[in-house]
mmCIF file of C-alpha atoms in Angstrom:
data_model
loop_
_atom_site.group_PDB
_atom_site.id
_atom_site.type_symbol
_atom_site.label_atom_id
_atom_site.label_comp_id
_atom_site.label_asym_id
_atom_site.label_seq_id
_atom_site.Cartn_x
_atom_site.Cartn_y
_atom_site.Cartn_z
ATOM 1 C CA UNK A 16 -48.776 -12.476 75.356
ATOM 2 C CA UNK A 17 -47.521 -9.172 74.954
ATOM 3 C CA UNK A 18 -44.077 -10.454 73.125
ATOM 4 C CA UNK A 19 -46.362 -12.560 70.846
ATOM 5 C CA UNK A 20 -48.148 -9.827 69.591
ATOM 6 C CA UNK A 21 -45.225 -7.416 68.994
ATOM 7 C CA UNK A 22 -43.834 -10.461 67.012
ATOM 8 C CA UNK A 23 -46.981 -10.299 65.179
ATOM 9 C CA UNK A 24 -46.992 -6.951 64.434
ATOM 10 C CA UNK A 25 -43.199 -6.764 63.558
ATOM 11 C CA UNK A 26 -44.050 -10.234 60.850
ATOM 12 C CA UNK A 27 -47.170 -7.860 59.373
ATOM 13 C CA UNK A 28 -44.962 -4.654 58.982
ATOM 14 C CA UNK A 29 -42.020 -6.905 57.044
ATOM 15 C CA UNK A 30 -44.713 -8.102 54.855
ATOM 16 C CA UNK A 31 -46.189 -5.049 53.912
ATOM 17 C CA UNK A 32 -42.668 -3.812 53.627
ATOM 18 C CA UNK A 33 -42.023 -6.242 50.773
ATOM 19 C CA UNK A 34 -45.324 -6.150 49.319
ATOM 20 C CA UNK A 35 -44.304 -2.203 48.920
ATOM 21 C CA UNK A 36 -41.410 -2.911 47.332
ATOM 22 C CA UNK A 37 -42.409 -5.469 45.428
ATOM 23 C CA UNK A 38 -45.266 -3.216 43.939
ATOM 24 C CA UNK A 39 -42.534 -0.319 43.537
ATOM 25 C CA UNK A 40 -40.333 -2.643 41.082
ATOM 26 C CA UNK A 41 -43.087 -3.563 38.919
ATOM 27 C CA UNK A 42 -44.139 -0.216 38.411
ATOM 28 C CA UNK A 43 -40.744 1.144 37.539
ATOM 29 C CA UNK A 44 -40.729 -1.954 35.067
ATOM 30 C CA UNK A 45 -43.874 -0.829 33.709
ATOM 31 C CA UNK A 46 -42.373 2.591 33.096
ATOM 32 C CA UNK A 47 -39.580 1.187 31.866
ATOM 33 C CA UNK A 48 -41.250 -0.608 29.333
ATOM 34 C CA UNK A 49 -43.396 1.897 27.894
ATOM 35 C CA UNK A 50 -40.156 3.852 27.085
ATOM 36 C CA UNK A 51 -40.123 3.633 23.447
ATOM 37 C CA UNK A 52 -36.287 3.793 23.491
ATOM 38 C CA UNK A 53 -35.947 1.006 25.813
ATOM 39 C CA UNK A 54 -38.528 -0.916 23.750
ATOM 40 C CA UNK A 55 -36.302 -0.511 20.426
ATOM 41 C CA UNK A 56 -33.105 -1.413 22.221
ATOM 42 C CA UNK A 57 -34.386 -4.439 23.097
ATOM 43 C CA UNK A 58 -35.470 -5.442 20.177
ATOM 44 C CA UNK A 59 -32.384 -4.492 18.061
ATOM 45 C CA UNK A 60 -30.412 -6.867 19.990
ATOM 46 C CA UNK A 61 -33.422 -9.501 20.057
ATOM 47 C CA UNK A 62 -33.149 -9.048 16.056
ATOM 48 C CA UNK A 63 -29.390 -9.242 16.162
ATOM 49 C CA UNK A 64 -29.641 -12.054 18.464
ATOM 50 C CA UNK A 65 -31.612 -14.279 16.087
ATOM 51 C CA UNK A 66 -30.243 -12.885 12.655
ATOM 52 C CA UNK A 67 -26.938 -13.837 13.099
ATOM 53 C CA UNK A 68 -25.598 -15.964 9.940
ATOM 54 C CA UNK A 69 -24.835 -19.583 11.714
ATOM 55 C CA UNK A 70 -28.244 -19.119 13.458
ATOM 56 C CA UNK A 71 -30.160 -18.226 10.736
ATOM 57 C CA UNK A 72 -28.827 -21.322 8.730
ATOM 58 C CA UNK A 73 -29.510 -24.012 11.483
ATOM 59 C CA UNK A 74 -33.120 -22.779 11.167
ATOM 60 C CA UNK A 75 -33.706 -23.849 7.720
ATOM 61 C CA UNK A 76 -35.393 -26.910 6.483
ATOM 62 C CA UNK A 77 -32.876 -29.829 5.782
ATOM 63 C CA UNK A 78 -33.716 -29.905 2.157
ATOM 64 C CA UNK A 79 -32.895 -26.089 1.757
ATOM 65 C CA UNK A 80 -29.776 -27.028 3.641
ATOM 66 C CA UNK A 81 -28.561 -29.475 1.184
ATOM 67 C CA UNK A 82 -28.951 -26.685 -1.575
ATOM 68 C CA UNK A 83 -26.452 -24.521 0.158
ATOM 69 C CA UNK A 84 -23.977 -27.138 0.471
ATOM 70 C CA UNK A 85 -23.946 -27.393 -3.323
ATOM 71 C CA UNK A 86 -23.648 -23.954 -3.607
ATOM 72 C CA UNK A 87 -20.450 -24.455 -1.940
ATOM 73 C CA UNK A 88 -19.142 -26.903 -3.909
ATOM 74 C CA UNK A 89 -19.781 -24.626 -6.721
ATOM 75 C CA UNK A 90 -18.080 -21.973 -4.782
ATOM 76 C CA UNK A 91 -15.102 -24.259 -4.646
ATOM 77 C CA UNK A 92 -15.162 -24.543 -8.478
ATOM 78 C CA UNK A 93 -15.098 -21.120 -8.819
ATOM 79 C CA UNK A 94 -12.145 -20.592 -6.513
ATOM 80 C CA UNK A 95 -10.384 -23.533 -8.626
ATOM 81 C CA UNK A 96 -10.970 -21.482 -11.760
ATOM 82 C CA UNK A 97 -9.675 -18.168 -10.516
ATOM 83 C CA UNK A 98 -6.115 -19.937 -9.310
ATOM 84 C CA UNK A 99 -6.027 -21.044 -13.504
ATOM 85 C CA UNK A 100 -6.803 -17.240 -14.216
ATOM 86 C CA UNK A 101 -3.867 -16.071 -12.118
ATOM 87 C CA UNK A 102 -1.562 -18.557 -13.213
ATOM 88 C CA UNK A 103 -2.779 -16.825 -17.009
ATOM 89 C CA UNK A 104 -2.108 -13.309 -15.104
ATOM 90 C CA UNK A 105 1.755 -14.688 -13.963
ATOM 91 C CA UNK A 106 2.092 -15.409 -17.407
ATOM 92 C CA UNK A 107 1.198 -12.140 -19.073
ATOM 93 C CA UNK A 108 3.239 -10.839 -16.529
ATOM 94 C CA UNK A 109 6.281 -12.175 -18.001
ATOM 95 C CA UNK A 110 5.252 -11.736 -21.238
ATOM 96 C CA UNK A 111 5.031 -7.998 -20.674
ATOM 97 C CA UNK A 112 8.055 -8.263 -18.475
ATOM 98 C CA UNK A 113 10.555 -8.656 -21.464
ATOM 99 C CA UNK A 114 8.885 -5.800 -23.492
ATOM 100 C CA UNK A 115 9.600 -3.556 -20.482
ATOM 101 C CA UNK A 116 13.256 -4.829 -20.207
ATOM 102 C CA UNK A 117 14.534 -2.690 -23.059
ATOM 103 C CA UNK A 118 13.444 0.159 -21.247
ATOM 104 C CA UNK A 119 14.820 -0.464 -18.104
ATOM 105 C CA UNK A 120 18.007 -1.192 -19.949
ATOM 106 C CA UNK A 121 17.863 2.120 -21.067
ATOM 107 C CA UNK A 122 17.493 3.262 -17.279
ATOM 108 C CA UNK A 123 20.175 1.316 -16.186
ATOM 109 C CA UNK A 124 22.554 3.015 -19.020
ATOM 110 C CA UNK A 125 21.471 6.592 -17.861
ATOM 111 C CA UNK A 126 22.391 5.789 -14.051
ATOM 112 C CA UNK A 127 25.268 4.562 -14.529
ATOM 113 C CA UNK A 128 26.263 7.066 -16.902
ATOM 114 C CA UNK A 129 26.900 4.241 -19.685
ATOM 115 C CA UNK A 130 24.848 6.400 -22.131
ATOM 116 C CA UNK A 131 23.514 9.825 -22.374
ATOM 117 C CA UNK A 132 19.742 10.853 -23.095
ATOM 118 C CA UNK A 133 19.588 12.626 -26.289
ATOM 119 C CA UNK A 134 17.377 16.434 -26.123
ATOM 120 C CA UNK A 135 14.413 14.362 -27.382
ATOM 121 C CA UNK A 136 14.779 11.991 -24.438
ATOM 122 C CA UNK A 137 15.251 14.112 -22.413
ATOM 123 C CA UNK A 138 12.828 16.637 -22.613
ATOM 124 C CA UNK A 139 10.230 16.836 -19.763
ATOM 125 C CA UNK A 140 7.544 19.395 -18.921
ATOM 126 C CA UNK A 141 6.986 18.817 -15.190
ATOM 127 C CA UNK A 142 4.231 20.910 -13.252
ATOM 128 C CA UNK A 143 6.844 23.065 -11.410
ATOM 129 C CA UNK A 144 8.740 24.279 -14.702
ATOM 130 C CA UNK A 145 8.516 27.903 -13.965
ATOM 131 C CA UNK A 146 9.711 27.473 -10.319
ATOM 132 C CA UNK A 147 12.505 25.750 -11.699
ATOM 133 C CA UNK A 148 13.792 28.234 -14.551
ATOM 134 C CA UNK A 149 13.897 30.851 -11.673
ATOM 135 C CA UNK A 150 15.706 28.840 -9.429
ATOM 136 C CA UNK A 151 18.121 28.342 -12.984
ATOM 137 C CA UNK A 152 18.120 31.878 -13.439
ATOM 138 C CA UNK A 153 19.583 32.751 -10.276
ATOM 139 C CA UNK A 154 21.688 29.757 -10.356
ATOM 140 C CA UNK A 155 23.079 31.545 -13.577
ATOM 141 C CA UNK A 156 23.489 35.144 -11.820
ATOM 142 C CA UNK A 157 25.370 33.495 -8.682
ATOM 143 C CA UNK A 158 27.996 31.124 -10.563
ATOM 144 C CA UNK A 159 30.103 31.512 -13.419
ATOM 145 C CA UNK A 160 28.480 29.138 -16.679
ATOM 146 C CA UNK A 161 31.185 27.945 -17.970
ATOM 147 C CA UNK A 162 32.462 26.619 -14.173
ATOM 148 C CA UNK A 163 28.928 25.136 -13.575
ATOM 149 C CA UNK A 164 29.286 23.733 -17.111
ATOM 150 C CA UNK A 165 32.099 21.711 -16.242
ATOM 151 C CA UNK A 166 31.026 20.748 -12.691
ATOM 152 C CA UNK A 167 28.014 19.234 -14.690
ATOM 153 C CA UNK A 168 30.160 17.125 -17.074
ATOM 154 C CA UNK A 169 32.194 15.700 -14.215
ATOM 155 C CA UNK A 170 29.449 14.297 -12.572
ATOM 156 C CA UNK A 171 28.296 10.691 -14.014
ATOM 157 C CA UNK A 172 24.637 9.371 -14.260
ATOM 158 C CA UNK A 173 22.769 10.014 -11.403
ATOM 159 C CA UNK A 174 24.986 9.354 -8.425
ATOM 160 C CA UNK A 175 23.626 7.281 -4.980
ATOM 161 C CA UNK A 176 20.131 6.507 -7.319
ATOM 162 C CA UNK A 177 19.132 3.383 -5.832
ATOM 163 C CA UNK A 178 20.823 4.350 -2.848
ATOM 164 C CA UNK A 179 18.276 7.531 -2.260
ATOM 165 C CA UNK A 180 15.133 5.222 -2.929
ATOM 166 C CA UNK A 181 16.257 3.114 0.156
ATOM 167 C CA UNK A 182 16.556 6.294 1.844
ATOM 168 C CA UNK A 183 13.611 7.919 0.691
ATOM 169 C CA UNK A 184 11.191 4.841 1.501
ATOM 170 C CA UNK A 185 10.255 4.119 5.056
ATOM 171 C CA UNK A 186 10.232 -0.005 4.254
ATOM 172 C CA UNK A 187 13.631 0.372 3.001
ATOM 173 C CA UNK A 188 15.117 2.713 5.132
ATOM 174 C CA UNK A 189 14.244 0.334 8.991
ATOM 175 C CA UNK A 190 16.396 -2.047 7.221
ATOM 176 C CA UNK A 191 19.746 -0.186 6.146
ATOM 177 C CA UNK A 192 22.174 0.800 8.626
ATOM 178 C CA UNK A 193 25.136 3.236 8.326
ATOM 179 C CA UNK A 194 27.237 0.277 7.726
ATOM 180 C CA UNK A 195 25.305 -0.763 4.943
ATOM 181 C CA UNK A 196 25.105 2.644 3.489
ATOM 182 C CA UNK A 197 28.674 2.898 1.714
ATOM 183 C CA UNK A 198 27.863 -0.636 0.103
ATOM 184 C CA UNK A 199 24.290 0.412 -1.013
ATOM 185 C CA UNK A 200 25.839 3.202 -3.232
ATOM 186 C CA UNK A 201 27.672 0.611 -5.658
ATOM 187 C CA UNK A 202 24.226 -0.805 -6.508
ATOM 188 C CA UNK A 203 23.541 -0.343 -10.296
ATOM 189 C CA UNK A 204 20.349 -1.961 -10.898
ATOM 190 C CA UNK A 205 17.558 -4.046 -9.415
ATOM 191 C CA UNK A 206 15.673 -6.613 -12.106
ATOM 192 C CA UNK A 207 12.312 -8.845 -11.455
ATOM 193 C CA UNK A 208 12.496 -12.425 -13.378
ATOM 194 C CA UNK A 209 10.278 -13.981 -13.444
ATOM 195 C CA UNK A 210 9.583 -17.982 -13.520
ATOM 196 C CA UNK A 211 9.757 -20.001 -16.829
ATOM 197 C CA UNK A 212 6.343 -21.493 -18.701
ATOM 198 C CA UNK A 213 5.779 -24.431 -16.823
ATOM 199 C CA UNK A 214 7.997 -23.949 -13.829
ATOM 200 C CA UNK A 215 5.844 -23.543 -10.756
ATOM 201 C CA UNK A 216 5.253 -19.960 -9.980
ATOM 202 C CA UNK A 217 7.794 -17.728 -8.589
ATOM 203 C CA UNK A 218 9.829 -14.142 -9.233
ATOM 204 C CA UNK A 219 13.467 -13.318 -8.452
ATOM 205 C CA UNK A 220 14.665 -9.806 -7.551
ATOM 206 C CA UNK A 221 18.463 -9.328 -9.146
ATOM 207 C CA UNK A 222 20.531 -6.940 -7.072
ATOM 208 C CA UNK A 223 23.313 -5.762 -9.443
ATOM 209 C CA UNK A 224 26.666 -4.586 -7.845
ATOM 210 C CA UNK A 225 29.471 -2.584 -9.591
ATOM 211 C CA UNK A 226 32.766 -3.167 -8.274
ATOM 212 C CA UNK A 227 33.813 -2.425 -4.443
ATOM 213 C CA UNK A 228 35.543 -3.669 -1.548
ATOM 214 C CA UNK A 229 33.354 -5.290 0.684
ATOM 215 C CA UNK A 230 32.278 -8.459 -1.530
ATOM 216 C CA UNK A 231 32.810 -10.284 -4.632
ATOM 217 C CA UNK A 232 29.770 -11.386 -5.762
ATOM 218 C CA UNK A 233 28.169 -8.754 -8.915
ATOM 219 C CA UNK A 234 24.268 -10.248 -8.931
ATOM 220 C CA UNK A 235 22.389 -11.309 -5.271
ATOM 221 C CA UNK A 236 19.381 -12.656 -5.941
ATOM 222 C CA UNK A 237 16.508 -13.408 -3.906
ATOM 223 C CA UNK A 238 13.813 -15.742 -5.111
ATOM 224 C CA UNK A 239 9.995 -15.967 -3.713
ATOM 225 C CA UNK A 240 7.861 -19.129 -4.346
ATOM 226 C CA UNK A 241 4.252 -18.797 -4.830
ATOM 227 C CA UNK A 242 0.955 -20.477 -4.406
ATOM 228 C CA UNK A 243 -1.987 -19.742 -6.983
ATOM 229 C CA UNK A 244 -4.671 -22.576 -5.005
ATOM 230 C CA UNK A 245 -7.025 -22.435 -3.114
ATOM 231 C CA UNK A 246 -6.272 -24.553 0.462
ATOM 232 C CA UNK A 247 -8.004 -27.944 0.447
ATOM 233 C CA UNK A 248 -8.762 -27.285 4.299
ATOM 234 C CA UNK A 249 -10.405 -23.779 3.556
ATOM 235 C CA UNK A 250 -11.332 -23.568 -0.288
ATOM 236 C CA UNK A 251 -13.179 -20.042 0.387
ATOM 237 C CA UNK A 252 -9.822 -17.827 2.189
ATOM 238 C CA UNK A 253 -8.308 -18.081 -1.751
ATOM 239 C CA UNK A 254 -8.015 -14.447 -3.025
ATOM 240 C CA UNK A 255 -4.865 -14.793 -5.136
ATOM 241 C CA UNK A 256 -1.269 -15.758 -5.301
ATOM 242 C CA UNK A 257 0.482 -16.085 -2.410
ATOM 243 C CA UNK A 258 3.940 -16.334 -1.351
ATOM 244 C CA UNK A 259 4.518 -19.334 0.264
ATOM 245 C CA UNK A 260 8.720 -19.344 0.665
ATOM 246 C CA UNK A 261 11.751 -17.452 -0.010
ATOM 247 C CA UNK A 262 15.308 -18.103 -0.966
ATOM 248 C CA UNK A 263 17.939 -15.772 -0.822
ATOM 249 C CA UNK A 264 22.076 -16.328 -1.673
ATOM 250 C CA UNK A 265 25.730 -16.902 -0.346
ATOM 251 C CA UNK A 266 27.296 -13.481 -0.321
ATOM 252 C CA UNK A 267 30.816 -14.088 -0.761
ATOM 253 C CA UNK A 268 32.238 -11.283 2.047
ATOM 254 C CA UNK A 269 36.118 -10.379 1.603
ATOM 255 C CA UNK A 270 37.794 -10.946 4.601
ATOM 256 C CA UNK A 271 36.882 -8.520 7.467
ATOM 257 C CA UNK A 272 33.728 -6.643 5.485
ATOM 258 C CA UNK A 273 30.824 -9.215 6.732
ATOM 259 C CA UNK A 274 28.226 -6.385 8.208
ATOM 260 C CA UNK A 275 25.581 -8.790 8.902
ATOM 261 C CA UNK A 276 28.049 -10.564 11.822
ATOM 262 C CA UNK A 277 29.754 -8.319 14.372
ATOM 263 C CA UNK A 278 32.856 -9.727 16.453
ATOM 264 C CA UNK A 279 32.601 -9.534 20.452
ATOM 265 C CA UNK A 280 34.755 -10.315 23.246
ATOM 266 C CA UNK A 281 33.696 -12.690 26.307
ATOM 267 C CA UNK A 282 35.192 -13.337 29.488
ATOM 268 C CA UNK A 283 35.175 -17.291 29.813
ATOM 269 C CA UNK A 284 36.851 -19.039 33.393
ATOM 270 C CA UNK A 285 38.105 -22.065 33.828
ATOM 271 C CA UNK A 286 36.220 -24.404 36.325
ATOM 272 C CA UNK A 287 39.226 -26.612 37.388
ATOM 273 C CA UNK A 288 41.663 -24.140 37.467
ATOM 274 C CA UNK A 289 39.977 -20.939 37.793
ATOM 275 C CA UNK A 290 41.887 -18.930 35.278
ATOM 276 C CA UNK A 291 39.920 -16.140 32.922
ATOM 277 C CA UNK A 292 40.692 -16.302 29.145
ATOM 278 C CA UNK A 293 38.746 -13.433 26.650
ATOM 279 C CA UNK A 294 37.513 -15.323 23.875
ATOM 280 C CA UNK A 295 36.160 -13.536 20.646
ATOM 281 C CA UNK A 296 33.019 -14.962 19.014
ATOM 282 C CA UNK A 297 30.988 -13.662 16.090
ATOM 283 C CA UNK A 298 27.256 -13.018 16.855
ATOM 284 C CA UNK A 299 24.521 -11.712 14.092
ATOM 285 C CA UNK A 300 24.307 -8.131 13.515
ATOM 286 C CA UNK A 301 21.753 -6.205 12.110
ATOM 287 C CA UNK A 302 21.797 -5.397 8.525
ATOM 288 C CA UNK A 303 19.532 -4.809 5.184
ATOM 289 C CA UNK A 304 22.090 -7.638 3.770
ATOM 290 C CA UNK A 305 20.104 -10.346 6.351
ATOM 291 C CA UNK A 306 17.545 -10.047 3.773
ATOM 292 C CA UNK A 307 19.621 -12.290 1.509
ATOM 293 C CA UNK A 308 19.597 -15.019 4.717
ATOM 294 C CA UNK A 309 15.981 -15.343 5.300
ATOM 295 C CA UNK A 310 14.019 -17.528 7.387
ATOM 296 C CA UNK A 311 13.303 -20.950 5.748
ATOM 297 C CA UNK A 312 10.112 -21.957 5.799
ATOM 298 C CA UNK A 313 9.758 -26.005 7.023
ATOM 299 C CA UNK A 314 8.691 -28.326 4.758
ATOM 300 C CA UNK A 315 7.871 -30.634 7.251
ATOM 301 C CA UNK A 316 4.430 -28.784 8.282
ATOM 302 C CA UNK A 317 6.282 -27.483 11.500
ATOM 303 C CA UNK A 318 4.784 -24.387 12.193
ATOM 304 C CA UNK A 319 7.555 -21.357 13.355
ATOM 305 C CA UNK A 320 7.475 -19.164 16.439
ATOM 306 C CA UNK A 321 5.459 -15.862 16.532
ATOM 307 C CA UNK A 322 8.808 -13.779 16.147
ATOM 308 C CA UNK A 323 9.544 -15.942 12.937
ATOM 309 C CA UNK A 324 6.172 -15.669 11.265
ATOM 310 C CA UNK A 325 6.101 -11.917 12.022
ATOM 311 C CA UNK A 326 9.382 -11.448 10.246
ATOM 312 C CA UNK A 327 8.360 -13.640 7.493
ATOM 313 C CA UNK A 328 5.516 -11.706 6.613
ATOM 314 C CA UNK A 329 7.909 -8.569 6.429
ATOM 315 C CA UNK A 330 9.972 -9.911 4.288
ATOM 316 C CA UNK A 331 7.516 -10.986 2.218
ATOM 317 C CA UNK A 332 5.602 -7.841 1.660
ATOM 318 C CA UNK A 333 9.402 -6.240 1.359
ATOM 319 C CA UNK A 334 9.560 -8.748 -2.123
ATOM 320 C CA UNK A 335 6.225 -7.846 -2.972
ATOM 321 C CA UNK A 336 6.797 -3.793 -2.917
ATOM 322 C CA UNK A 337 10.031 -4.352 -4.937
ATOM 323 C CA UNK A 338 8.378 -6.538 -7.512
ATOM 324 C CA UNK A 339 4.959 -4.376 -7.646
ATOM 325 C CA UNK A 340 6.461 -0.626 -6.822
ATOM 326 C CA UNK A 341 9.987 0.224 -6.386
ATOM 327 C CA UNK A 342 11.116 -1.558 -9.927
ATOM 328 C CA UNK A 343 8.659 -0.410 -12.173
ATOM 329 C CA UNK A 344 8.064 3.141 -10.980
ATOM 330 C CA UNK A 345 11.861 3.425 -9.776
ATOM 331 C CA UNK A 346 12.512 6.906 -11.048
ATOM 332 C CA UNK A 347 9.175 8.195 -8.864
ATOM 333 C CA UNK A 348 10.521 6.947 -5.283
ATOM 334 C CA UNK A 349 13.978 8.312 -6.400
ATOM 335 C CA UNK A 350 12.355 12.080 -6.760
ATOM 336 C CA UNK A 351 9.938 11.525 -4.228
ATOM 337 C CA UNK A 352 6.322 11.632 -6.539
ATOM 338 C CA UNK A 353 5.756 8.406 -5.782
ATOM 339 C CA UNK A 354 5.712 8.029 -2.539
ATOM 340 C CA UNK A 355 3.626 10.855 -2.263
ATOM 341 C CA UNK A 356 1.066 9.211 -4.149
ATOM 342 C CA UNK A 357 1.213 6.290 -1.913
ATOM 343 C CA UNK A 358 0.538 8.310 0.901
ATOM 344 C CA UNK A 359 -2.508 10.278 -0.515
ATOM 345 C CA UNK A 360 -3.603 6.710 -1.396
ATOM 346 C CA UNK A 361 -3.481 5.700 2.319
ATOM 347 C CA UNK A 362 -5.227 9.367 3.340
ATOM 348 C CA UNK A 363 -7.929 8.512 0.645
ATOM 349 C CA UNK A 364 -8.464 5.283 2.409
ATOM 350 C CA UNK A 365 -8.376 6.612 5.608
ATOM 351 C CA UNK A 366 -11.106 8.933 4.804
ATOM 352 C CA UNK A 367 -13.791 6.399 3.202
ATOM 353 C CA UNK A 368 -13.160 4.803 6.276
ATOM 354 C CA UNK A 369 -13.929 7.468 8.269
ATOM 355 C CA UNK A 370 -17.086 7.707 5.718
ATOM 356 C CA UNK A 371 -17.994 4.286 6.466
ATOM 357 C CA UNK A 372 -17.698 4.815 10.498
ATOM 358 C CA UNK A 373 -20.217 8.178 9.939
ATOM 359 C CA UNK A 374 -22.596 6.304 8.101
ATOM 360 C CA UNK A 375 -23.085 3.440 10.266
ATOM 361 C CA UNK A 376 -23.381 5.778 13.296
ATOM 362 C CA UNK A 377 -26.127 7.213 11.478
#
C-alpha cells in the first residue's frame, strides 16, 4: 500500500510539474506577443509572405488574368519594335561613322608622323597650362634650345601610341605579354566598320600594321555578329543588340615568330623496346594575338563549357570597349583623361549604390 501511494504522489507531482510549465510557456508567449516589435516583425514577413508578385497574381479573378496576358502580348510588340529602332540606331551609326573617318584619318597621319598639325591645329589650352610652361621654363634653363630643338625634329609622330593605350588600360594590358610588346609598337591604327545596309548586323575592328619582322599580314581584322531580337523563348530579357559570335583571321607568322604557340620538349619511351627519344611538340601559349583565334560559337545549339562561355563573354566585352571607347576617344586613354573618367564613373556608381543600401536600411 505504501509503494502505491508514493506512486501516486510521484504521478501528482509530474503533473503539476507540467501543468507549471505549461502555464510558464504561455505566459512568456503572452509577453511575447504584446511586444510591439515582435508584433511588427511578424507581420512584415506575413505581408512579404503574401505580396510576393507570382502570389499576388494567382489570386486574381480569371477574367483579370486574361487581361494581363494581353498585356504581354503587347509587351512583346513593344520589344519587336525596339529591335527595328536599333537596327535604325546601327544604321546611323554608320552613317556617322564615315563623317568621323576623315578625322581619324587625320589622327592616323599625325601618329605616324605622315603629316604635321599646323599652329591652328595644334593649339590646345588644357587645365594644367601654367604647370606646364614652368616645367618648359626650366626645361629651357637646363638644356641648350637649339639641341632640344633638334632632338624634337628627330622624333616622328607620337612614338609607341597605340602601344601605351594597351598599356595604360587594365582590359588591354591582362592580355599583352612581353612577347607581344615589340610587335604591338608597329601598330598604326585601329578602324571600326561597320556592316553594309541590308547585311545582317555586325562591326569589324581593323588592326593596321606597319612593316616588321614577325608577320606579313598589314590589316587583322576581327568581326562580331550581332542580334537586334528579342528571343522567341523569353520575349521580355530583350534590352538591345547583342553579340551573338565572333570571327577573327589567319595571321600569316614568318617562320619562327608565332607567339601565340611555344615549342616544348617531351621525353617519350618506347614500349617494345624501351628506348627514350625527346620529341618537340608545339603547345598554345598565351598571347593578346589569341584574340584573333577566338572561340567559335556552335551553330548546332551545343551549348560550350563554363571555361568557354566565361572567355567568350571577355572577348566580347573586349570588342565592345574597342568599338564604344578606345577608337573614338583614342587620344584620352593614350594621355590617361580617359580612363580617369571611367573610373570616377565607376566611384559615382559605387556611391548611389551605397545611397541606395542607406536608404533601404532606413
Amino acid at each position: 500500500m505504501a509503494d502505491n501511494s508514493k506512486a501516486e504522489d510521484t504521478a501528482s507531482d509530474s503533473v503539476d510539474a507540467a501543468k507549471n510549465a505549461s502555464d510558464k510557456k504561455e505566459k512568456l508567449a503572452d509577453q511575447v506577443m504584446q511586444n510591439p516589435q515582435v508584433l511588427a516583425a511578424l507581420q512584415e514577413r506575413l505581408d512579404n509572405t503574401a505580396l510576393t508578385p507570382s502570389s499576388y497574381i494567382e489570386t486574381l479573378p480569371k477574367a483579370v488574368k486574361r487581361r494581363i496576358d494581353a498585356l504581354k502580348q503587347l509587351q512583346v510588340k513593344c520589344a519587336h519594335i525596339e529591335a527595328k529602332f536599333y537596327e535604325e540606331v546601327h544604321d546611323l551609326e554608320r552613317k556617322y561613322a564615315a563623317l568621323y573617318q576623315p578625322l581619324f584619318d587625320k589622327r592616323r597621319e599625325f601618329i605616324n608622323g605622315e603629316a604635321e598639325p599646323t599652329d591652328a591645329e595644334s593649339e590646345w589650352h588644357s587645365e594644367n597650362e601654367e604647370e606646364e610652361k614652368l616645367a618648359g621654363d626650366l626645361k629651357n634653363a637646363v638644356v641648350i634650345e637649339e639641341k632640344a630643338e633638334a632632338e624634337e625634329t628627330n622624333v616622328k609622330g607620337i612614338p609607341d601610341f597605340w602601344f601605351t593605350i594597351f598599356r595604360n588600360v587594365d582590359m588591354l594590358s591582362e592580355l599583352v605579354q612581353e612577347y607581344d610588346e615589340p610587335i604591338l609598337k608597329h601598330l598604326q591604327d585601329i578602324k571600326v566598320k561597320f556592316s553594309e545596309p541590308g547585311q545582317p548586323m555586325s562591326f569589324s575592328l581593323e588592326f593596321h600594321f606597319g612593316p616588321n619582322d614577325y608577320f606579313s599580314n598589314t590589316v587583322l581584322t576581327k568581326t562580331y555578329k550581332m542580334k537586334s531580337e528579342p528571343d522567341k523563348t523569353d520575349p521580355f530579357s530583350f534590352e538591345g543588340p547583342e553579340i551573338v559570335d565572333c570571327e577573327g583571321c589567319t595571321i600569316d607568322w614568318k617562320k619562327g615568330k608565332n607567339v601565340t604557340v611555344k615549342t616544348i620538349k617531351k621525353k617519350q619511351k618506347h614500349k617494345g623496346r624501351g628506348t627514350v627519344r625527346t620529341i618537340t611538340k608545339q603547345v598554345p601559349n598565351d598571347s593578346f594575338f589569341n584574340f584573333f583565334n577566338p572561340i567559335k560559337v556552335s551553330g548546332d545549339g551545343e551549348s560550350l563549357d563554363e571555361d568557354s562561355e566565361f572567355t567568350l563573354a571577355a572577348d566580347f566585352e573586349i570588342g565592345h570597349f574597342f568599338r564604344e571607347r578606345i577608337v573614338p576617344r583614342a587620344v584620352l586613354y593614350f594621355t590617361g583623361e580617359a580612363i580617369e573618367d571611367d573610373d570616377n564613373f565607376e566611384e559615382g556608381e559605387e556611391g548611389e549604390e551605397e545611397v541606395r543600401c542607406i536608404l533601404h536600411l532606413l
